[in-house]
Coordinates of C-alpha atoms in Angstrom, one line a residue:
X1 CA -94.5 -59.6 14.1
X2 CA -91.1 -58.1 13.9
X3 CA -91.8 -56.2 10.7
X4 CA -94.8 -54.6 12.3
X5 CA -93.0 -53.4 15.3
X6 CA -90.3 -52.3 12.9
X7 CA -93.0 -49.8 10.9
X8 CA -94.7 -49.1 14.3
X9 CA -90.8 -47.7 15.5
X10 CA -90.5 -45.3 12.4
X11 CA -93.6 -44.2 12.6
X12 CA -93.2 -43.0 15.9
X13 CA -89.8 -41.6 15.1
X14 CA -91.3 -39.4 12.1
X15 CA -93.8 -38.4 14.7
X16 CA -91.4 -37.0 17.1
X17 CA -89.2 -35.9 14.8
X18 CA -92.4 -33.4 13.4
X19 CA -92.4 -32.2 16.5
X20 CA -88.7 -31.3 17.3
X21 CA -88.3 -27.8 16.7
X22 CA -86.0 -27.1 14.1
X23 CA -85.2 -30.7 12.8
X24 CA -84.6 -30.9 8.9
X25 CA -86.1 -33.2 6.6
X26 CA -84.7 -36.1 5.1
X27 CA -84.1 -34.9 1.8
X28 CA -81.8 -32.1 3.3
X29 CA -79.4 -34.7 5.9
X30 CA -75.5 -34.8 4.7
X31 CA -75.2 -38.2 3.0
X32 CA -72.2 -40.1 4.5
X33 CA -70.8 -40.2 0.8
X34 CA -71.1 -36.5 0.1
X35 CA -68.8 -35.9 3.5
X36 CA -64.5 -35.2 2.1
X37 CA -61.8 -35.5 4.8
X38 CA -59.9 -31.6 4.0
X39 CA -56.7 -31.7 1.7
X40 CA -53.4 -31.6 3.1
X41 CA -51.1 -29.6 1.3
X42 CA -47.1 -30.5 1.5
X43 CA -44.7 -28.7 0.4
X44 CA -42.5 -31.5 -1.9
X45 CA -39.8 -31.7 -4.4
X46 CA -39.4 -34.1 -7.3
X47 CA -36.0 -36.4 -7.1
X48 CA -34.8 -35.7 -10.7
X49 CA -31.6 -36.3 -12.5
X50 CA -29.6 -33.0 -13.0
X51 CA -26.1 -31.7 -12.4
X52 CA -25.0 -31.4 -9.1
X53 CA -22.3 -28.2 -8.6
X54 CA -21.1 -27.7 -5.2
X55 CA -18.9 -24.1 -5.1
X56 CA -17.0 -22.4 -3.1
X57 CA -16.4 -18.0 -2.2
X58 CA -13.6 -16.2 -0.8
X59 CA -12.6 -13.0 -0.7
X60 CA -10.4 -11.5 -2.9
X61 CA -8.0 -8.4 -3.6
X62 CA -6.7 -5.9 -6.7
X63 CA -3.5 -7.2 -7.7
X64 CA -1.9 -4.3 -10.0
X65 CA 1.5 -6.2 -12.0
X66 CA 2.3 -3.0 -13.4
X67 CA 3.4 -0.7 -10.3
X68 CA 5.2 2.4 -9.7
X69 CA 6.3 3.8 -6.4
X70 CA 6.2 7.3 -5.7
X71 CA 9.1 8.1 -3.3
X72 CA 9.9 11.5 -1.7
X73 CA 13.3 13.3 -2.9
X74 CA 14.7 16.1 -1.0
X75 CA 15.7 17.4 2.3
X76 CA 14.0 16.0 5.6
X77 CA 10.3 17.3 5.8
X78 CA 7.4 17.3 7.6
X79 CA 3.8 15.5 6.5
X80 CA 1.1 18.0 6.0
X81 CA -1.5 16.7 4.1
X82 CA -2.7 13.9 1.2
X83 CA -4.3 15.2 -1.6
X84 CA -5.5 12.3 -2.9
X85 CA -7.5 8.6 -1.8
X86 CA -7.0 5.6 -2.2
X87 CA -8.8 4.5 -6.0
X88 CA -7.9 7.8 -7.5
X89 CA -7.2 8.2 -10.8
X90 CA -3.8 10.2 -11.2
X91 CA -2.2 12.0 -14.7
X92 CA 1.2 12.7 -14.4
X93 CA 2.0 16.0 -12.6
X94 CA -1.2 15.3 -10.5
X95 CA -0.2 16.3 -6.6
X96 CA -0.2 13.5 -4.3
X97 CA 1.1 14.9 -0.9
X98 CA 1.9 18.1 0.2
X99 CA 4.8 18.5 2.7
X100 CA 6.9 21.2 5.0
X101 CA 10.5 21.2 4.2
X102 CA 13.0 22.4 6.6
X103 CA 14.6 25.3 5.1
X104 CA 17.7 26.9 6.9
X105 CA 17.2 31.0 6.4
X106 CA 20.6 32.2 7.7
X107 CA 22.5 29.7 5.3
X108 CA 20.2 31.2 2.1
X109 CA 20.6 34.6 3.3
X110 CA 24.4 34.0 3.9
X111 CA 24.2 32.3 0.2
X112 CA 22.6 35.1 -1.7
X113 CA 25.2 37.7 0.1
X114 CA 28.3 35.9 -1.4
X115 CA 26.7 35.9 -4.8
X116 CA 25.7 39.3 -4.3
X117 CA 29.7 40.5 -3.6
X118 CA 31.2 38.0 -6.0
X119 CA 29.2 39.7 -9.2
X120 CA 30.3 43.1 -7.6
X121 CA 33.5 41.5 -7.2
X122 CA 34.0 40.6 -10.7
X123 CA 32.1 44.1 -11.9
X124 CA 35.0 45.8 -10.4
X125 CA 38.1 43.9 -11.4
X126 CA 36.7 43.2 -15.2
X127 CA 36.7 47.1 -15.1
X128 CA 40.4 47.5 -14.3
X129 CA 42.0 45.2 -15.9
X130 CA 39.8 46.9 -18.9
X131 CA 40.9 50.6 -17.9
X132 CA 44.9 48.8 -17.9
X133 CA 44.1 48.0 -21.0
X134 CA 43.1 50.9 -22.4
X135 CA 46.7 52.5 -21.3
X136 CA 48.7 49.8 -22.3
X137 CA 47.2 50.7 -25.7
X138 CA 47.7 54.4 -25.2
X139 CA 51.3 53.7 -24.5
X140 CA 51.6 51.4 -27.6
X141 CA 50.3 54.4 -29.7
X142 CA 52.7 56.9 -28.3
X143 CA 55.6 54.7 -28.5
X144 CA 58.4 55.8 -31.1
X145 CA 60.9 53.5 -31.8
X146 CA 60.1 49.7 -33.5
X147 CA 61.7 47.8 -30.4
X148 CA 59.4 49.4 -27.7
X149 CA 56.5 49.1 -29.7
X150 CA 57.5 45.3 -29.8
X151 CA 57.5 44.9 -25.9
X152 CA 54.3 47.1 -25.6
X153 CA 52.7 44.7 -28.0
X154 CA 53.5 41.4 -26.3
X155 CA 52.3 43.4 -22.6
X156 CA 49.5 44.5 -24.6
X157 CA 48.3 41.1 -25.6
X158 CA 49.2 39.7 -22.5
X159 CA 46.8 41.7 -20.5
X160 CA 44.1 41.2 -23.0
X161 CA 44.4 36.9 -22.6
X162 CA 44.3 37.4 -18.5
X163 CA 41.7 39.4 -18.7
X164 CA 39.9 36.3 -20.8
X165 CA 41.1 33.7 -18.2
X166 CA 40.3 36.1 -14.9
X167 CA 36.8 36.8 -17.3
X168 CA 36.2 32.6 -17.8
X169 CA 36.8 31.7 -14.3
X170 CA 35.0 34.2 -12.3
X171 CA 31.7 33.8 -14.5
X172 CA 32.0 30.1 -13.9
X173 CA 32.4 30.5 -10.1
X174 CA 29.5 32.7 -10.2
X175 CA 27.3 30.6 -11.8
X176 CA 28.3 27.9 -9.9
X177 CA 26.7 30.2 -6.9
X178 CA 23.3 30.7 -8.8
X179 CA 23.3 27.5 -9.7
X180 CA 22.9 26.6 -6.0
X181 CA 21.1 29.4 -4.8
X182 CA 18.6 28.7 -7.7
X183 CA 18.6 24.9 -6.1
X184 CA 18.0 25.9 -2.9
X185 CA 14.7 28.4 -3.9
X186 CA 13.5 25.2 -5.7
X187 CA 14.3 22.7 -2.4
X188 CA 12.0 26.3 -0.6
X189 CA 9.4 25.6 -3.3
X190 CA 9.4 21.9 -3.6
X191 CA 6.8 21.7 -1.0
X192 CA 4.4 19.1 -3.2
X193 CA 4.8 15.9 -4.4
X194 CA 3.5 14.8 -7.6
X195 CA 2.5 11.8 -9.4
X196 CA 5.2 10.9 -12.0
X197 CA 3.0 8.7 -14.7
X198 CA -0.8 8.3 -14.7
X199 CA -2.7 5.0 -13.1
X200 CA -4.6 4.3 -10.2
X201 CA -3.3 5.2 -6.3
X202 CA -3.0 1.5 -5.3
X203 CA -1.5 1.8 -2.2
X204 CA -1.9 4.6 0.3
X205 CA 1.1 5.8 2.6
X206 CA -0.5 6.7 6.2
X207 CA 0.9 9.7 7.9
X208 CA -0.2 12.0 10.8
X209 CA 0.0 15.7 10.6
X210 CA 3.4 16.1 12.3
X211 CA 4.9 13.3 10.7
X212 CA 8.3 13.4 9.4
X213 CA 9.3 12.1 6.1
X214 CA 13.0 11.5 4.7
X215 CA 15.2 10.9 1.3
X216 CA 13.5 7.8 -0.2
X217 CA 10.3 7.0 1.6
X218 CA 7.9 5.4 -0.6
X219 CA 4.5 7.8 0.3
X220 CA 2.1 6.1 -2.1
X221 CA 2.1 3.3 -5.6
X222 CA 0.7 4.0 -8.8
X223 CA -0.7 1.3 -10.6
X224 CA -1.5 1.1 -14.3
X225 CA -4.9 0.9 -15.3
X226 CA -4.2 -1.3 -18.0
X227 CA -4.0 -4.3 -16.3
X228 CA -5.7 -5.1 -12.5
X229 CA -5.4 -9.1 -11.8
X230 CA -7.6 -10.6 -8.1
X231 CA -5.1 -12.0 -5.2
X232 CA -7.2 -14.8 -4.1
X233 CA -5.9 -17.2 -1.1
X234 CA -7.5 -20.3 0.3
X235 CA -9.7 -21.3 -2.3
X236 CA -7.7 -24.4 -3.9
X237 CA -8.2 -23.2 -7.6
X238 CA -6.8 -24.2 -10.8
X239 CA -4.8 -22.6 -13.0
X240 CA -7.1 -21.6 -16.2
X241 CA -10.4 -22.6 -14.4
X242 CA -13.5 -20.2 -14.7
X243 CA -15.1 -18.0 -11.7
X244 CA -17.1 -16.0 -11.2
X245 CA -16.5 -12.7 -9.6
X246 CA -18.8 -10.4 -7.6
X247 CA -17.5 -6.5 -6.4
X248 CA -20.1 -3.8 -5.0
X249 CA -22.3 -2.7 -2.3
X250 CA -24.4 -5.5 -1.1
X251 CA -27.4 -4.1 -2.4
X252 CA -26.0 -3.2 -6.4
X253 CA -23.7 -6.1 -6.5
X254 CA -21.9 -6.3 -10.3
X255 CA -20.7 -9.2 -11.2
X256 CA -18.1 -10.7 -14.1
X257 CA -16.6 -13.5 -15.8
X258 CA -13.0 -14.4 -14.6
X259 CA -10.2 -16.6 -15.3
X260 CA -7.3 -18.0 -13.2
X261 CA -4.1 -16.8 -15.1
X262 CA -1.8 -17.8 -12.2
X263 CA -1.5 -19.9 -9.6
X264 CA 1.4 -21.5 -7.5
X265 CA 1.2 -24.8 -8.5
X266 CA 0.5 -25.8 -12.6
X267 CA 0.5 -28.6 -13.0
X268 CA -2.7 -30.1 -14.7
X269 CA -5.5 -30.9 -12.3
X270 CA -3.5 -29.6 -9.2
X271 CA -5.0 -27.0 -7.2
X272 CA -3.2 -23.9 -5.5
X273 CA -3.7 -22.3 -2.1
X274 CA -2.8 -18.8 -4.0
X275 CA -3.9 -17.6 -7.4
X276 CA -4.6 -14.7 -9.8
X277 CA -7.8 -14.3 -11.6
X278 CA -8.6 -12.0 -14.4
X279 CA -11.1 -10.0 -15.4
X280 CA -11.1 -9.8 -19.1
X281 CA -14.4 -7.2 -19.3
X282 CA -13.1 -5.2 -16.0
X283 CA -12.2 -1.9 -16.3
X284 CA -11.0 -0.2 -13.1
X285 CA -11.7 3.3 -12.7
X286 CA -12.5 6.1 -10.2
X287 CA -16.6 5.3 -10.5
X288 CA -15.8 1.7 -10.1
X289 CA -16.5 0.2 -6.3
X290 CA -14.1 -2.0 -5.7
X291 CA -15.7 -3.1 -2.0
X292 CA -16.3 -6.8 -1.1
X293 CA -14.7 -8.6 -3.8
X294 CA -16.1 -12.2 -3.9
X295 CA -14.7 -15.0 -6.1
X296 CA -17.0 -18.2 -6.6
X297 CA -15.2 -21.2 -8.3
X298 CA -16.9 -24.6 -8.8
X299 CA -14.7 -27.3 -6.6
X300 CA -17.4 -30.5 -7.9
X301 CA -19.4 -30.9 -10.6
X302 CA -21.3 -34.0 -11.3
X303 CA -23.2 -34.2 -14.6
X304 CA -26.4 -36.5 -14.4
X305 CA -27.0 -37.5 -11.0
X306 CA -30.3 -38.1 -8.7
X307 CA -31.1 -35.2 -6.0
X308 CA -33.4 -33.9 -4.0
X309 CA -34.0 -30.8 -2.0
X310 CA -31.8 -30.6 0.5
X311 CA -34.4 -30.1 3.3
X312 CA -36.1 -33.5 2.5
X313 CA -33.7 -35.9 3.8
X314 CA -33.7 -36.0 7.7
X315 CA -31.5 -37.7 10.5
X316 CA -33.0 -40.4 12.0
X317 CA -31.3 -43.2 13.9
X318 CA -28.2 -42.4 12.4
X319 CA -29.3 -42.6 9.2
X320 CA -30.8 -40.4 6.7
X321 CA -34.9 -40.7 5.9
X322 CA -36.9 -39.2 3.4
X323 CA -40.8 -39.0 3.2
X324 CA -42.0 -40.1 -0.1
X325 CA -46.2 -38.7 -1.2
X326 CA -47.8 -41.6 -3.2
X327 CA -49.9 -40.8 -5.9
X328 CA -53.0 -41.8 -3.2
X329 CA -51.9 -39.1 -1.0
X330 CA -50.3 -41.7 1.4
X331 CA -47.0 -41.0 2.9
X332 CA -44.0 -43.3 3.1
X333 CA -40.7 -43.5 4.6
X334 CA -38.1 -44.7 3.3
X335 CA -33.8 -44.5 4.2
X336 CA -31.9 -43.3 1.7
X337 CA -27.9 -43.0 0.9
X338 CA -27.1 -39.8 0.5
X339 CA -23.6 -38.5 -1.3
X340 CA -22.2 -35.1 -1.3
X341 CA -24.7 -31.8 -0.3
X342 CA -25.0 -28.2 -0.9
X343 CA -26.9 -25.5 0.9
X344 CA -29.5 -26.0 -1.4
X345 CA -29.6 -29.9 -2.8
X346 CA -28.6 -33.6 -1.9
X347 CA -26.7 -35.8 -4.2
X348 CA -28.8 -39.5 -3.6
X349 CA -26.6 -42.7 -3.9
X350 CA -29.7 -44.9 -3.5
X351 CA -33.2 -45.2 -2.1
X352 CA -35.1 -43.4 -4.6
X353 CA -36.1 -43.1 -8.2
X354 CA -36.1 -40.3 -10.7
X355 CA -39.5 -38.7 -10.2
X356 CA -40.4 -39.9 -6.7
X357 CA -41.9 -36.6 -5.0
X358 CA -40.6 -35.8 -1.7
X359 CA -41.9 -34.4 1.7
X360 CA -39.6 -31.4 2.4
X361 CA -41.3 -30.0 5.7

């Protein structure tokens, strides 16, 4: 009876649904098996065994070893203008600065008068004692008797070695006078200061128009090109550990090789607050941007160690949880130990195994 009213039941249902508008046959229903929940996509990393490097950047400066100052020599002056900037490549004779000296007219004036008389000075008594001369030998010709020829002889010669003596000392004293009138046109003319080897302007001295400038002062330093070390501070190198050193405009960055070469403590293993690092392949010249100078040194390496992506372990009650992807797609957590971390990766103590995939968002 049951199975009749069973067959009777479908039968009406085929029925009714014949006459629902629409309504699809059986052959064309979704089977429950052919129905697949959509994939979830993760974005994972794998826990593998790798080197973990943790490094450190500072900034850094040009050291030049092999300086030069370039000091103004002269009279007081006033600044006037730099000719050249900071980075420049100098050859000796090269101007550096230019300057106004003070110059004192009346005392060059009153200078070039007294050498003026003294030549005329000299002009006329040279031609006296010359013109006494030319008598006293007139008189020794004329003279009759031996004895008088004897005393006109020794007056004769006299004359002749004062006139040497007055002739010595006066052209001494008056080039004594051009010496220093021909100084004090040069002090008038010394109005630029040049470089006095070739190198690179290090160090810049900065002056306002106005400015005055004495005996001695230091206006720039020229550093050989030869040899250009990096001052780095506050980095805690090593002496002969390898960096790496980065210089340029953000955007055309150039970087190099370096080497600490100094450093204020020595001893094996120690590490210094200040060091020098070398650039063996650097060459420093006027094209060169020296902006930004960044030293990277490696403080920790660790060869063969587990980590992960740094982004996959979170804080979670204090402690540090990871979500591990099964092959079946199911997700676990599990706490981990983490050790040291970068910006980029997580040294794991334990809690995972070497290929265990990772949830990192």
């Amino acid at each position: 009876m049951f199975k009749s009213k069973r067959r009777w039941a479908a039968a009406l249902l085929a029925g009714a649904l014949a006459f629902i508008p629409g309504a699809a046959p059986a052959s064309e229903l979704i089977q429950p098996e052919q129905i697949q929940a959509d994939e979830v996509k993760y974005k994972t990393c794998t826990a593998e065994y790798t080197d973990f490097i943790r490094t450190y950047t500072s900034s850094a400066s040009e050291y030049y070893p092999l300086v030069t100052a370039v000091r103004y020599e002269g009279t007081p002056a006033t600044y006037a203008e730099t000719l050249v900037q900071r980075g420049d490549e100098v050859k000796a004779g090269d101007p550096i600065m230019r300057v106004e000296l003070d110059f004192d007219a009346v005392a060059l004036a009153e200078l070039e008068l007294r050498c003026e008389r003294a030549k005329q000075s000299f002009a006329r008594e040279r031609a006296a004692r010359q013109a006494d001369i030319q008598q006293a030998q007139a008189e020794l010709a004329a003279a009759g008797d031996e004895l008088t020829r004897q005393v006109l002889t020794l007056q004769l010669e006299k004359k002749r070695i004062l006139l040497e003596q007055y002739v010595y000392q006066q052209q001494k004293a008056l080039d004594d006078l051009a010496a220093q009138l021909e100084e004090q046109n040069q002090l008038r003319s010394r109005n630029v200061i040049v470089a006095p080897c070739d190198g690179v302007v290090s160090d810049l001295a900065y002056l306002s128009q106005g400015d005055r400038i004495t005996d001695g002062n230091i206006v720039c330093n020229i550093s050989s090109e030869s040899v250009m070390l990096l001052y780095v501070q506050g980095l805690q190198l090593r002496y002969g550990m390898d960096v790496l050193v980065e210089m340029g405009p953000n955007k055309s960055r150039t970087s190099y090789a370096g080497r600490v070469v100094a450093a204020s403590d020595c001893i094996p293993d120690s590490t210094s607050d200040v060091a020098l690092v070398e650039i063996p392949e650097f060459r420093p010249g006027k094209k060169t941007s020296m902006a930004n100078i960044k030293v990277t040194a490696e403080r920790i390496r660790l060869r063969n160690v587990l980590t992960i992506d740094r982004k996959a372990a979170v804080l979670s009650s204090g402690k540090q949880v990871v979500a591990i992807l099964g092959p079946d797609g199911a997700i676990h957590k599990r706490y981990i130990t983490p050790g040291l971390s970068t910006l980029e990766d997580t040294w794991v103590l334990q809690g995972l195994h070497a290929g265990d995939v990772v949830i990192i968002d």
